[in-house]
Short mmCIF file of C-alpha atoms in Angstrom, two decimals:
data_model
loop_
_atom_site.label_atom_id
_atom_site.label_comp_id
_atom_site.label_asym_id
_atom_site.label_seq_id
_atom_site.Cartn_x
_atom_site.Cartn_y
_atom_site.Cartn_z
CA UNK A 1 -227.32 -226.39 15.97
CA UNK A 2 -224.32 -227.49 18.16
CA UNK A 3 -221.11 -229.64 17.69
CA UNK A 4 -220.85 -232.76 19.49
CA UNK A 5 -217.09 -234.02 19.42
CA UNK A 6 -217.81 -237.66 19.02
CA UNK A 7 -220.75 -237.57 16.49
CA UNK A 8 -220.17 -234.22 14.65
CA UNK A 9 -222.72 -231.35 13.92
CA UNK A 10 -226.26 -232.28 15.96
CA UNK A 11 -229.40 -230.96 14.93
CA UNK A 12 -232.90 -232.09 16.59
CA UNK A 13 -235.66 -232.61 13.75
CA UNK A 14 -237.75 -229.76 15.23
CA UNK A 15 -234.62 -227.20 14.42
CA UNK A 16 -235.38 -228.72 10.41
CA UNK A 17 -239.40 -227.60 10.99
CA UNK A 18 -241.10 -224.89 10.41
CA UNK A 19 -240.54 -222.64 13.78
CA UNK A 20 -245.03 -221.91 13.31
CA UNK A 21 -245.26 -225.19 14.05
CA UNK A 22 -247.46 -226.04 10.65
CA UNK A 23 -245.45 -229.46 9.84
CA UNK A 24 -243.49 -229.00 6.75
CA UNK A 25 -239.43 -228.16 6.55
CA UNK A 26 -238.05 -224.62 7.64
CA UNK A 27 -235.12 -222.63 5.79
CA UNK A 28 -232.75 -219.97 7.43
CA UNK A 29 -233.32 -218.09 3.79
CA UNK A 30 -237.18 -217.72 5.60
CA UNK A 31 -236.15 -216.85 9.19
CA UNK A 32 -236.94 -221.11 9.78
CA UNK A 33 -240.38 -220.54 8.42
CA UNK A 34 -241.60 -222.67 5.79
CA UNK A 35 -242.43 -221.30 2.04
CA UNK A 36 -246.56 -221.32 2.97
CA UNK A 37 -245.56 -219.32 6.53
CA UNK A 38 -243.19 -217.22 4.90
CA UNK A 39 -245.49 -215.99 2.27
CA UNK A 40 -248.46 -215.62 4.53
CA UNK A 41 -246.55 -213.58 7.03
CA UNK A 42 -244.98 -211.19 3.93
CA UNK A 43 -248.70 -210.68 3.07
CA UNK A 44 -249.86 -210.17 6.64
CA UNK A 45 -246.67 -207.50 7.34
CA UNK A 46 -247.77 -203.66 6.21
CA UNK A 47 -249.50 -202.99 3.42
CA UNK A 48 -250.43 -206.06 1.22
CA UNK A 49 -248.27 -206.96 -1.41
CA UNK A 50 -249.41 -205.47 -4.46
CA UNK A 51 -249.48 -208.44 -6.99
CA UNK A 52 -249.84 -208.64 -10.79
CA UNK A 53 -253.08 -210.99 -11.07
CA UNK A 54 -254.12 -213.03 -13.86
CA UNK A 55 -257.23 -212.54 -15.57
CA UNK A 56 -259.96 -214.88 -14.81
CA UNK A 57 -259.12 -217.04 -17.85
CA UNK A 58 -255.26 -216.99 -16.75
CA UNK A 59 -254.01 -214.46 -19.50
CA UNK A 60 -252.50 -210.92 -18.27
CA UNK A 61 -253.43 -207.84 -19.10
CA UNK A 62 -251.65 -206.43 -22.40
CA UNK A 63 -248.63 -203.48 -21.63
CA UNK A 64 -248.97 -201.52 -24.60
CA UNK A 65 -248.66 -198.33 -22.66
CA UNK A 66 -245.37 -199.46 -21.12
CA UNK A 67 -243.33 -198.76 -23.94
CA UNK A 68 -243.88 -194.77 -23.90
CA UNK A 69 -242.90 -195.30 -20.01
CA UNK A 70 -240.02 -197.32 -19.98
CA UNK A 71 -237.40 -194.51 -19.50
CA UNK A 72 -238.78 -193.25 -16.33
CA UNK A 73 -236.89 -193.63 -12.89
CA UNK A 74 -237.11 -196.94 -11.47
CA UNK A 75 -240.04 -196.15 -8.96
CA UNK A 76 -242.40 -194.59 -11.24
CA UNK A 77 -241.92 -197.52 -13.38
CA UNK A 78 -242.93 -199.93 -10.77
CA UNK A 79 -245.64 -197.72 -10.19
CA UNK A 80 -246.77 -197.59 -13.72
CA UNK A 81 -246.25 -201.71 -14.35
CA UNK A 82 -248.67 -201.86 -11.19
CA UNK A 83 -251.38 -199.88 -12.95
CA UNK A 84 -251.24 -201.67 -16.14
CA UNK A 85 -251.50 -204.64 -14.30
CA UNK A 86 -255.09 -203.78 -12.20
CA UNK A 87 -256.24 -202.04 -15.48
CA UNK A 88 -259.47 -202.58 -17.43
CA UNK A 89 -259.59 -205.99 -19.30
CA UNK A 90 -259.70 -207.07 -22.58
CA UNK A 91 -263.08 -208.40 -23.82
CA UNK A 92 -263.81 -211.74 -21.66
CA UNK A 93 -263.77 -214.70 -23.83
CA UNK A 94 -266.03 -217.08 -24.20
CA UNK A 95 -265.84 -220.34 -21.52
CA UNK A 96 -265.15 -223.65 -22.05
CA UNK A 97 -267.35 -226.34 -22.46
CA UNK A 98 -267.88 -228.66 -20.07
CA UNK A 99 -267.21 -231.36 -22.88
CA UNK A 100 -264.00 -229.80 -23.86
CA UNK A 101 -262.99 -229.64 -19.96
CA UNK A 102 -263.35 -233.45 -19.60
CA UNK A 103 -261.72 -234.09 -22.73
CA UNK A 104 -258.69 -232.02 -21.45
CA UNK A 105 -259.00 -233.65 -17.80
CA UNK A 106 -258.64 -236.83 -19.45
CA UNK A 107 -255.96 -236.94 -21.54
CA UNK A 108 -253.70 -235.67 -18.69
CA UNK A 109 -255.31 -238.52 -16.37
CA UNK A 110 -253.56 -240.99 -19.22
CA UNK A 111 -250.00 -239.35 -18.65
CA UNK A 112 -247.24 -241.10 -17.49
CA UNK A 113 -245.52 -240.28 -14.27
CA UNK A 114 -241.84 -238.25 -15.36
CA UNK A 115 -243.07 -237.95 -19.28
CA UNK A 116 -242.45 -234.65 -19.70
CA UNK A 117 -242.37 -235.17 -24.14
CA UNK A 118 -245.97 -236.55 -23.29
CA UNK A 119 -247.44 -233.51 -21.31
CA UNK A 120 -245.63 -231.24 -23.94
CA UNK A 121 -247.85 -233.07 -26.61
CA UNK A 122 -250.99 -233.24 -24.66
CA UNK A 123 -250.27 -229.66 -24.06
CA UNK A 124 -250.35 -228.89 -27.84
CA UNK A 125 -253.22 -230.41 -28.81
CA UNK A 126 -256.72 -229.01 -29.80
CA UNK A 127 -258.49 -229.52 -26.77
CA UNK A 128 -255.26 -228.02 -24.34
CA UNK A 129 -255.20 -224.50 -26.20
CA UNK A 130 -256.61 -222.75 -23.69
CA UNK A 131 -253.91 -223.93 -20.99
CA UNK A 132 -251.00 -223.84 -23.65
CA UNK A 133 -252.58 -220.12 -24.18
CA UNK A 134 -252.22 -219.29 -20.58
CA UNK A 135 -248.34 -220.54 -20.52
CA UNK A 136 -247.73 -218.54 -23.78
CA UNK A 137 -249.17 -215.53 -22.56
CA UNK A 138 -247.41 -215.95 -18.66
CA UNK A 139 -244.21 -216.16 -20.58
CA UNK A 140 -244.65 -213.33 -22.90
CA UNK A 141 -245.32 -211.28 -20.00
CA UNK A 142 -242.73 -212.14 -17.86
CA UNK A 143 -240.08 -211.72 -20.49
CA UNK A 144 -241.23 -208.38 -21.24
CA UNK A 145 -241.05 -207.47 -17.95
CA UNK A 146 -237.88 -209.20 -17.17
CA UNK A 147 -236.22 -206.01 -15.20
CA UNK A 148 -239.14 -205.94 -12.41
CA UNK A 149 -237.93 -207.00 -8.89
CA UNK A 150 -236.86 -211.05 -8.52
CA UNK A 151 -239.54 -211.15 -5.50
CA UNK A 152 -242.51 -209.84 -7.50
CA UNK A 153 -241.31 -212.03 -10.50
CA UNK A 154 -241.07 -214.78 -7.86
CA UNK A 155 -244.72 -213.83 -6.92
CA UNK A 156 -245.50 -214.13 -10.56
CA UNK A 157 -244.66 -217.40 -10.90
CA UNK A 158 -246.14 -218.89 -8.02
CA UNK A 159 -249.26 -217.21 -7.73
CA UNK A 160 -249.33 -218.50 -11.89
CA UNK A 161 -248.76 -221.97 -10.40
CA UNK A 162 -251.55 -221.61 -8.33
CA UNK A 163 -254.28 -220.61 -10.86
CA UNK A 164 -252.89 -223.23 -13.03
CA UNK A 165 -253.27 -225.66 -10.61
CA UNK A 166 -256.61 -225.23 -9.84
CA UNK A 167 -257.77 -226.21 -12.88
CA UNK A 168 -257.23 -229.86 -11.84
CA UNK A 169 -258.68 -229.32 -8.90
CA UNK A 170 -260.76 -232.39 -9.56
CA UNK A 171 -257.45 -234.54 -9.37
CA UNK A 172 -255.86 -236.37 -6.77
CA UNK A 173 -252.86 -234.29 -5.12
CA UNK A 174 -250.50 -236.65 -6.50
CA UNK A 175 -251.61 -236.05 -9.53
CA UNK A 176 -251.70 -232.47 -9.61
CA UNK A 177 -248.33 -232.66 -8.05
CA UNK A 178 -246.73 -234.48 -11.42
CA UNK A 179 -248.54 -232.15 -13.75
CA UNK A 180 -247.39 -229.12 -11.86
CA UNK A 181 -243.60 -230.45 -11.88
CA UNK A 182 -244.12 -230.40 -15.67
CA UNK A 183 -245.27 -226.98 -15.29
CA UNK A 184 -242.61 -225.62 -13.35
CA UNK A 185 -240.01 -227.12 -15.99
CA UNK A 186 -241.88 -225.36 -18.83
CA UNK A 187 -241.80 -222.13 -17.34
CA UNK A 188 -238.48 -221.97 -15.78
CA UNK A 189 -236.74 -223.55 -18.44
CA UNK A 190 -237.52 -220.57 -20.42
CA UNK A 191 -237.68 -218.03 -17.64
CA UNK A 192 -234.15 -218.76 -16.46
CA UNK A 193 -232.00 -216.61 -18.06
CA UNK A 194 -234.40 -213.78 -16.83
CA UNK A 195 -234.72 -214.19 -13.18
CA UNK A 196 -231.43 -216.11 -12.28
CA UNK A 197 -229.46 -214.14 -10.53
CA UNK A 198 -231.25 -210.97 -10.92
CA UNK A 199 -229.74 -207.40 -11.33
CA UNK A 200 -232.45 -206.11 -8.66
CA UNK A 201 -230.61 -208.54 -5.93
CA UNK A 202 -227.18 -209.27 -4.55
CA UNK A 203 -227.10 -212.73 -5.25
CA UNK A 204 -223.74 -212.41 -7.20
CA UNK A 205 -222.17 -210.54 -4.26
CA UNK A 206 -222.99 -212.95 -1.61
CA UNK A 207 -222.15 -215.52 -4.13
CA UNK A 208 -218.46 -214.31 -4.41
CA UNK A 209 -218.66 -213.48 -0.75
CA UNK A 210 -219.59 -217.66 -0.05
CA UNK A 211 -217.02 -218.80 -2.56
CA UNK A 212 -214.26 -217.02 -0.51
CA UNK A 213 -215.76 -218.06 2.62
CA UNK A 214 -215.40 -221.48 1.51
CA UNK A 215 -211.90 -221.59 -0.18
CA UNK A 216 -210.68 -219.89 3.24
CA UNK A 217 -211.62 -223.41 5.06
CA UNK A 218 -210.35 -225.60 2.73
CA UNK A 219 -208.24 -226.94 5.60
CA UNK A 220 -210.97 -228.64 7.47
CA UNK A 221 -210.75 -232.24 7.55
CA UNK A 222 -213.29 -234.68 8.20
CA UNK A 223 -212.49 -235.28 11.78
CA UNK A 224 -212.68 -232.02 12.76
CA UNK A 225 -216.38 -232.17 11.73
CA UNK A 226 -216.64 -235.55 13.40
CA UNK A 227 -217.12 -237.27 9.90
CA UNK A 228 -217.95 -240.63 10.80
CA UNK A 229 -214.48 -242.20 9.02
CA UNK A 230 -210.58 -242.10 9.06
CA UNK A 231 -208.62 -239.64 7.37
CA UNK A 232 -206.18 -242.24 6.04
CA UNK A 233 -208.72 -243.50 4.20
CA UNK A 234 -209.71 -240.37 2.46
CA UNK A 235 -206.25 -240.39 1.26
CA UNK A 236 -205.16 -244.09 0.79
CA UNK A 237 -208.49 -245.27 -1.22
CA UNK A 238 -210.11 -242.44 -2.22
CA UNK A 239 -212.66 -239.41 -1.48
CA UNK A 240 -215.62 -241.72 -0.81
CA UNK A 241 -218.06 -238.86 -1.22
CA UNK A 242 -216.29 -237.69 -4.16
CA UNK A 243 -219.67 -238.71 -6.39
CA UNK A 244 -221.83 -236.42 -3.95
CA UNK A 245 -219.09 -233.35 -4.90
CA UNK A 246 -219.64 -233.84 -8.44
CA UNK A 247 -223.32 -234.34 -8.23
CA UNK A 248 -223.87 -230.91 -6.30
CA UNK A 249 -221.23 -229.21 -8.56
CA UNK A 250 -223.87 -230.23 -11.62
CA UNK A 251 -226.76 -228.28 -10.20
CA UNK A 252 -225.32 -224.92 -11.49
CA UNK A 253 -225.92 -226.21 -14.90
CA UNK A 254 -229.57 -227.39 -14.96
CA UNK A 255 -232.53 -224.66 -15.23
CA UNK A 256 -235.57 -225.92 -13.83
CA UNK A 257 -235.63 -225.80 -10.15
CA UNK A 258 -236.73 -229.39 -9.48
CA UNK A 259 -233.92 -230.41 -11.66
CA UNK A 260 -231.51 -228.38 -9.37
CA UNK A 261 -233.35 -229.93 -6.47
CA UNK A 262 -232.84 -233.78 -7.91
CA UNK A 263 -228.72 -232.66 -8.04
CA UNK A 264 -229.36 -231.82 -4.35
CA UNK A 265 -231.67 -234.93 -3.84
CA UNK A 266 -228.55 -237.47 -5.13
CA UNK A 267 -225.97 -235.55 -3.38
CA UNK A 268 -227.33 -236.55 -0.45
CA UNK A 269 -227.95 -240.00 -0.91
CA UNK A 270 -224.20 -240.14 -2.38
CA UNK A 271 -223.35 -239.15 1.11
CA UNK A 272 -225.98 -241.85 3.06
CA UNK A 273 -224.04 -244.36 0.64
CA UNK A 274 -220.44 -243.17 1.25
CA UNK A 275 -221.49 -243.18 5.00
CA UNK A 276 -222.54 -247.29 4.42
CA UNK A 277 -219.85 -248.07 2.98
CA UNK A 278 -217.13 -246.19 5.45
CA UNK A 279 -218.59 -246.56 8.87
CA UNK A 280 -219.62 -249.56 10.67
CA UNK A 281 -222.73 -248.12 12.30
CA UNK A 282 -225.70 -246.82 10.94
CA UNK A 283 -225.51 -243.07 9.18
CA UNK A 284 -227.89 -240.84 11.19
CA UNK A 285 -229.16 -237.37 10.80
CA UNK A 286 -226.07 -236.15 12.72
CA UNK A 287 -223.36 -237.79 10.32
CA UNK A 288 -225.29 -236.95 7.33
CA UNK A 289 -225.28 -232.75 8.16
CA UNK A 290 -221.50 -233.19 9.23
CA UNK A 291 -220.66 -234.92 6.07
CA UNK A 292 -222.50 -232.97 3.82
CA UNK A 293 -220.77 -229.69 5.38
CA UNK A 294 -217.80 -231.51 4.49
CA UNK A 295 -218.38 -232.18 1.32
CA UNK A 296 -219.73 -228.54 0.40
CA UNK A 297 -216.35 -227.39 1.86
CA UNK A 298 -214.51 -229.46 -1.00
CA UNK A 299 -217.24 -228.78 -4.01
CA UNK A 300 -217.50 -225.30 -3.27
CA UNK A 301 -219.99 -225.60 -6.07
CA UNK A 302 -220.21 -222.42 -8.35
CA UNK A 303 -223.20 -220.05 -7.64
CA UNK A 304 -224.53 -221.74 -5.18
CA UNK A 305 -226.21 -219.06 -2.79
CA UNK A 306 -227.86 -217.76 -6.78
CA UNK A 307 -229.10 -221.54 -7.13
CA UNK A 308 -230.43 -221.92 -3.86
CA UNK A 309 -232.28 -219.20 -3.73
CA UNK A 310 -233.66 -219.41 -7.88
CA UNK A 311 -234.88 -223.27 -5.89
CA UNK A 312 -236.62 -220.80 -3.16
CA UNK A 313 -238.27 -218.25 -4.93
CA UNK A 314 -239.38 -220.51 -8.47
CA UNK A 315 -239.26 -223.88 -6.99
CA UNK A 316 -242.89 -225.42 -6.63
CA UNK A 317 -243.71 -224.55 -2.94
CA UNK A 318 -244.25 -228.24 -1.84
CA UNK A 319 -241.00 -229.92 -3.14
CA UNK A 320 -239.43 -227.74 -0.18
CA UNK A 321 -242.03 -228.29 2.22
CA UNK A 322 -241.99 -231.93 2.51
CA UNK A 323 -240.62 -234.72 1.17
CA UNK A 324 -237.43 -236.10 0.73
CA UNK A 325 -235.96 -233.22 -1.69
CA UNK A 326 -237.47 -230.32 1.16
CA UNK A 327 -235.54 -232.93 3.84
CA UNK A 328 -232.04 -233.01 2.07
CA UNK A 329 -232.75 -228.75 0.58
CA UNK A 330 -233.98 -227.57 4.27
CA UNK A 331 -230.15 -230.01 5.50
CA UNK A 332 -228.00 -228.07 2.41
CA UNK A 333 -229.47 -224.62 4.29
CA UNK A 334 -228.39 -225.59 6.99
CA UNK A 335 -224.83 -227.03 6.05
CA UNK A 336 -224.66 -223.68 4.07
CA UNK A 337 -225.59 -221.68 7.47
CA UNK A 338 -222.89 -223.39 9.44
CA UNK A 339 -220.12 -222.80 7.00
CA UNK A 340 -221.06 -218.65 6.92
CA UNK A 341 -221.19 -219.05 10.96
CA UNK A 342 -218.29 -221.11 11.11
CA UNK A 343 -215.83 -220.67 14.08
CA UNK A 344 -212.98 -222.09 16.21
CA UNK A 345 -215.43 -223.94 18.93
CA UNK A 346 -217.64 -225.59 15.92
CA UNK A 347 -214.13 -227.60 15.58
CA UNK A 348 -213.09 -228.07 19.13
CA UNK A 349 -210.92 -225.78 18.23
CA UNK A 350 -209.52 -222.46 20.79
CA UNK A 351 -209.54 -218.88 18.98
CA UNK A 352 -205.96 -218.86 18.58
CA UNK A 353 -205.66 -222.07 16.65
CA UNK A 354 -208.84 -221.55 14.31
CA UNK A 355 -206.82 -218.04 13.52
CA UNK A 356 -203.58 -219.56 12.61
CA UNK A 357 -205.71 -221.91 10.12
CA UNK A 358 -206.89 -219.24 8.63
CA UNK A 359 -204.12 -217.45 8.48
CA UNK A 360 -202.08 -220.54 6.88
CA UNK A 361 -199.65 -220.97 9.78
CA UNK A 362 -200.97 -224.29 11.12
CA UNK A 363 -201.27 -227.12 9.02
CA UNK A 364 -203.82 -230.29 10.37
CA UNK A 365 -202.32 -232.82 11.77
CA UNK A 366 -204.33 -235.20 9.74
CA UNK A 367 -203.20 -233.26 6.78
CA UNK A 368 -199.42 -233.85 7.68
CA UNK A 369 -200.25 -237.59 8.09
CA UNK A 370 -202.43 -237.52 4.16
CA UNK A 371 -198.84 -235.62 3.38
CA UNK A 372 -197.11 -238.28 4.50
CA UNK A 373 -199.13 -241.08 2.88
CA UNK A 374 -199.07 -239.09 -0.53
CA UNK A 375 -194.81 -239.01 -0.23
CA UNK A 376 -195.07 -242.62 1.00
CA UNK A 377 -197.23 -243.84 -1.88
CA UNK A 378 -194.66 -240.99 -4.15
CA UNK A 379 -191.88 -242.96 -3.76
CA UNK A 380 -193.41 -246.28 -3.61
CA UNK A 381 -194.57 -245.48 -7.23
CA UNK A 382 -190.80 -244.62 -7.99
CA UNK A 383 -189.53 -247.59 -6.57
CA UNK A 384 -191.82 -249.47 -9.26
CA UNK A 385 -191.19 -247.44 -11.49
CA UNK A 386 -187.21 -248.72 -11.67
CA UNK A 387 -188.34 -252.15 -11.28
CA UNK A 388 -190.49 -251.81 -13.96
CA UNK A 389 -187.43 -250.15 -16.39
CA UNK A 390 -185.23 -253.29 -14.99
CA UNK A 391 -188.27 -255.40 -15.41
CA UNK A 392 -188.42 -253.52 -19.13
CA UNK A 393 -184.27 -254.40 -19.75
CA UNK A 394 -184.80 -257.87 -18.91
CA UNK A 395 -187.31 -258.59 -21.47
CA UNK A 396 -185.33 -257.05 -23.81
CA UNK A 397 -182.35 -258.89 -23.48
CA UNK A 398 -184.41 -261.92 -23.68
CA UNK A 399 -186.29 -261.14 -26.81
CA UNK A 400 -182.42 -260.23 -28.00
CA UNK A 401 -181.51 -264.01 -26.68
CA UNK A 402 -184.90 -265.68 -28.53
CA UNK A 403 -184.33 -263.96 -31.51
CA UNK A 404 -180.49 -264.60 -31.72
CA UNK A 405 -181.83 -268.85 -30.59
CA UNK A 406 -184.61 -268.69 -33.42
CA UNK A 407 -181.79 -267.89 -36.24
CA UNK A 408 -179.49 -270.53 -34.85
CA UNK A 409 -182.48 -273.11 -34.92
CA UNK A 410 -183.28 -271.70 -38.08
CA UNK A 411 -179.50 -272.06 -39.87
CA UNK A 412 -179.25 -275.89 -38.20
CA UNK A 413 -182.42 -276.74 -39.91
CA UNK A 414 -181.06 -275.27 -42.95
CA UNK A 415 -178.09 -277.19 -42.80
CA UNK A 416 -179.57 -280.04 -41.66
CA UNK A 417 -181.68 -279.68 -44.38
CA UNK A 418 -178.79 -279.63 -46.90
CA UNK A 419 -177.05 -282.77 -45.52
CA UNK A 420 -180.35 -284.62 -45.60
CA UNK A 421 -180.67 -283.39 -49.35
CA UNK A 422 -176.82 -284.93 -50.05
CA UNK A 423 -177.86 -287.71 -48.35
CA UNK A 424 -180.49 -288.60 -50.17
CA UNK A 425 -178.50 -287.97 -53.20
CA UNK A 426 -175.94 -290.37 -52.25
CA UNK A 427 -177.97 -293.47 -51.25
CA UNK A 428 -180.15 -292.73 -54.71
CA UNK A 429 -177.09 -293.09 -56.61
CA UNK A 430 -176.04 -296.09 -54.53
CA UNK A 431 -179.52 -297.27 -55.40
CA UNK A 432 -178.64 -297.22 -58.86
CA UNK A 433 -175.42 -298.70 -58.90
CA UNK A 434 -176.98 -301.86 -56.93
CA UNK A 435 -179.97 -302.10 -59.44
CA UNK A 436 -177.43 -301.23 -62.32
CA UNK A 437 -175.12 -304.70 -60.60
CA UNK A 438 -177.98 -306.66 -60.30
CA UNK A 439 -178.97 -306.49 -64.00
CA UNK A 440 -175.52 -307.26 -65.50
CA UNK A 441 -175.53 -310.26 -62.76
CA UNK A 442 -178.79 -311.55 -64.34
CA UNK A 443 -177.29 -311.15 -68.02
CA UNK A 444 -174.55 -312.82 -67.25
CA UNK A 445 -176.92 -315.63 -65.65
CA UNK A 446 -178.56 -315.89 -69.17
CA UNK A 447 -175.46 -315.86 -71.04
CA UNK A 448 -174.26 -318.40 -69.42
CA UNK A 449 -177.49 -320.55 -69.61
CA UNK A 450 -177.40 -319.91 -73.28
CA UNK A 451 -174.32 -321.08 -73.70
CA UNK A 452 -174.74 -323.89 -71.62
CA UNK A 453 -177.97 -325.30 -73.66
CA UNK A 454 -176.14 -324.36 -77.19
CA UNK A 455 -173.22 -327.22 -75.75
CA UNK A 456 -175.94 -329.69 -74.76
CA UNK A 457 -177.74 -329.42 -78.67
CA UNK A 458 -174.14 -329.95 -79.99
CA UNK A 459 -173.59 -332.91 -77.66
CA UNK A 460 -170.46 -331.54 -76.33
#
């Protein structure tokens, strides 16, 4: 792994391999072996690893005898565990029908891809007690012998997955692939709070050790690992891969090692999207380790040498051997690797000047310039800030000015109302008088007709 100033951290596919050559993704946590090379060469070096088998049904053996042991020194209890495990076994039980078998076989043909509820009912039912039995009893065990060493445990658990596995042999790998992932979650969901982070390692050490590592370079900035995109805009819009630092943050708090790996798994495509979206040309392997060094360097997500390594030792051996989740998990090794090796010429940077970062007494210049745009974009939000209190004035003087206009309208229609009301008054009683004038004018028209036929009869 090398830095290349115009395209950031390089790393050729066959550094991501296994270094035997098999095909499937290497990890520095494995000396760049793969989990299947690993394990075989661990078997292969000294005396064989002495194992805690299964019985041939896929029960233990019972530890009744352990509890008269279990205040002897550390080595002797080892020893003694080891015993009880290659000790005589219990009465073999009888074997299951071939009818029962297919009945089994067949209801987890039916289940849904990602329906974990639906394997845990299948599971439970009649014809799955003899595999439920086999979980129950691999989980007793293991939590009664939660202070054995995290690598046996870890050989627990997978050499359980194996045997478990087997038993759907018949399937396609696919297959056996989904029902295994449902497996794994069973198992470690409850086993977690045993094995993770383990008093027998030093997983909390190196953890502290990383954390410091990483808050000590909190003053690398995307061009000095040849992030594909300006600085400004990291400070102007937005962290662009800020979604891919919370997503990695949220693996410390999930349990099952696939579900740590799909935190890992949408990191990373957080990162191929952030990359779309802020660079013109296409995101390659290159950009994609460079950014997601950079954005481990901001997450510094908690625990994370303790999760990685729970991923390594309980994880299902092929989700990190291929695949897209053993592509982006083999990448985070290797972002994690560069960040504990990290030095002055990774950054195009001379001993002197990666010293005085470190030290505090050099500041980025890209960091002066996102200083600059922070106090720039400071007191452009003060400036609106007093045209928004003048803006607020003004609108309160003219509410003061509509209020003061609505009780003027409203007193002019009041008088107005009051002259119209004299108004009316007046022309009613004009009215009257007229009408009143008009009837003693036609009286006095009758009167005088009267009168004037009365003269006429009289012959006057």
């Amino acid at each position: 792994m090398w830095m290349d100033k115009q395209r950031g951290i390089r790393v050729s596919q066959e550094e991501l391999l296994c270094k035997n050559a098999c095909g499937y993704y290497g990890n520095p946590a494995w000396q760049g072996l793969c989990s299947k090379c690993w394990r075989e060469r661990a078997r292969a070096a000294g005396t064989p690893r002495e194992e805690i088998r299964p019985r041939s049904d896929g029960t233990l053996p019972t530890f009744s005898k352990f509890e008269e042991k279990k205040n002897i020194e550390k080595g002797r209890r080892i020893n003694t565990v080891r015993k009880l495990f290659w000790g005589s076994p219990s009465p073999p039980k009888p074997q299951e029908s071939s009818e029962s078998r297919a009945n089994v076989l067949k209801a987890y043909e039916n289940l849904e891809p990602g329906d974990f509820t639906g394997f845990l009912k299948i599971l439970r039912s009649p014809p799955s007690q003899r595999l439920q039995s086999r979980c129950t009893a691999f989980l007793n065990t293991m939590e009664a012998y939660h202070d054995l060493p995290v690598q046996k445990q870890s050989d627990l658990v997978q050499d359980f997955y194996q045997s478990f596995a087997e038993y759907f042999s018949s399937f396609p790998e696919a297959q056996v692939t989904q029902i295994m992932e449902h497996v794994e979650k069973l198992i470690m969901t409850r086993l977690h709070k045993w094995v993770f982070c383990h008093d027998s390692c030093d997983d909390e050490q190196k953890d502290l050790a990383l954390q410091r590592r990483i808050r000590s370079l909190n003053w690398v900035t995307p061009q000095m690992l040849g992030v594909p995109f300006p600085d400004e805009k990291v400070s102007v819009t937005g962290d662009p891969f800020l979604p891919a630092i919370t997503a990695i943050i949220e693996m410390d708090a999930k349990r099952a090692p696939q579900d740590k790996l799909a935190c890992v798994s949408k990191c990373s495509q957080h990162v191929f999207e952030a990359l779309s979206r802020s660079n013109s040309e296409p995101a390659n392997a290159d950009d994609f380790l460079s950014s997601l060094v950079y954005v481990v360097l901001k997450a510094n997500p908690p625990r994370l040498h303790s999760n990685m390594q729970y991923v390594i030792r309980f994880g299902l051996p092929h989700s990190l051997m291929a695949g897209e989740s053993g592509y982006y998990f083999t990448n985070l090794s290797c972002a994690v690797a560069f960040i504990e090796k990290l030095d002055g010429p990774a950054l195009s940077l001379s001993p002197e000047e990666f010293e005085g970062y470190m030290l505090g007494q050099r500041t980025p210049c890209a960091l002066n310039r996102r200083q600059q745009v922070i106090s720039d974009t400071q007191n452009l939000l003060e400036d609106l800030k007093g045209r928004q209190e003048k803006l607020d004035q003004g609108m309160d003087a003219l509410n003061a000015q509509l209020q003061k206009w609505v009780q003027e309208v409203h007193s002019q229609l009041d008088e107005t109302r009051s002259q119209f009301v004299l108004a009316q008054k007046e022309i009613t009683a004009q009215k009257e008088v007229l009408l009143s004038t008009q009837d003693n004018k036609e009286e006095s028209v009758l009167v005088l007709e009267d009168q004037d036929g009365g003269l006429r009869e009289t012959g006057c």
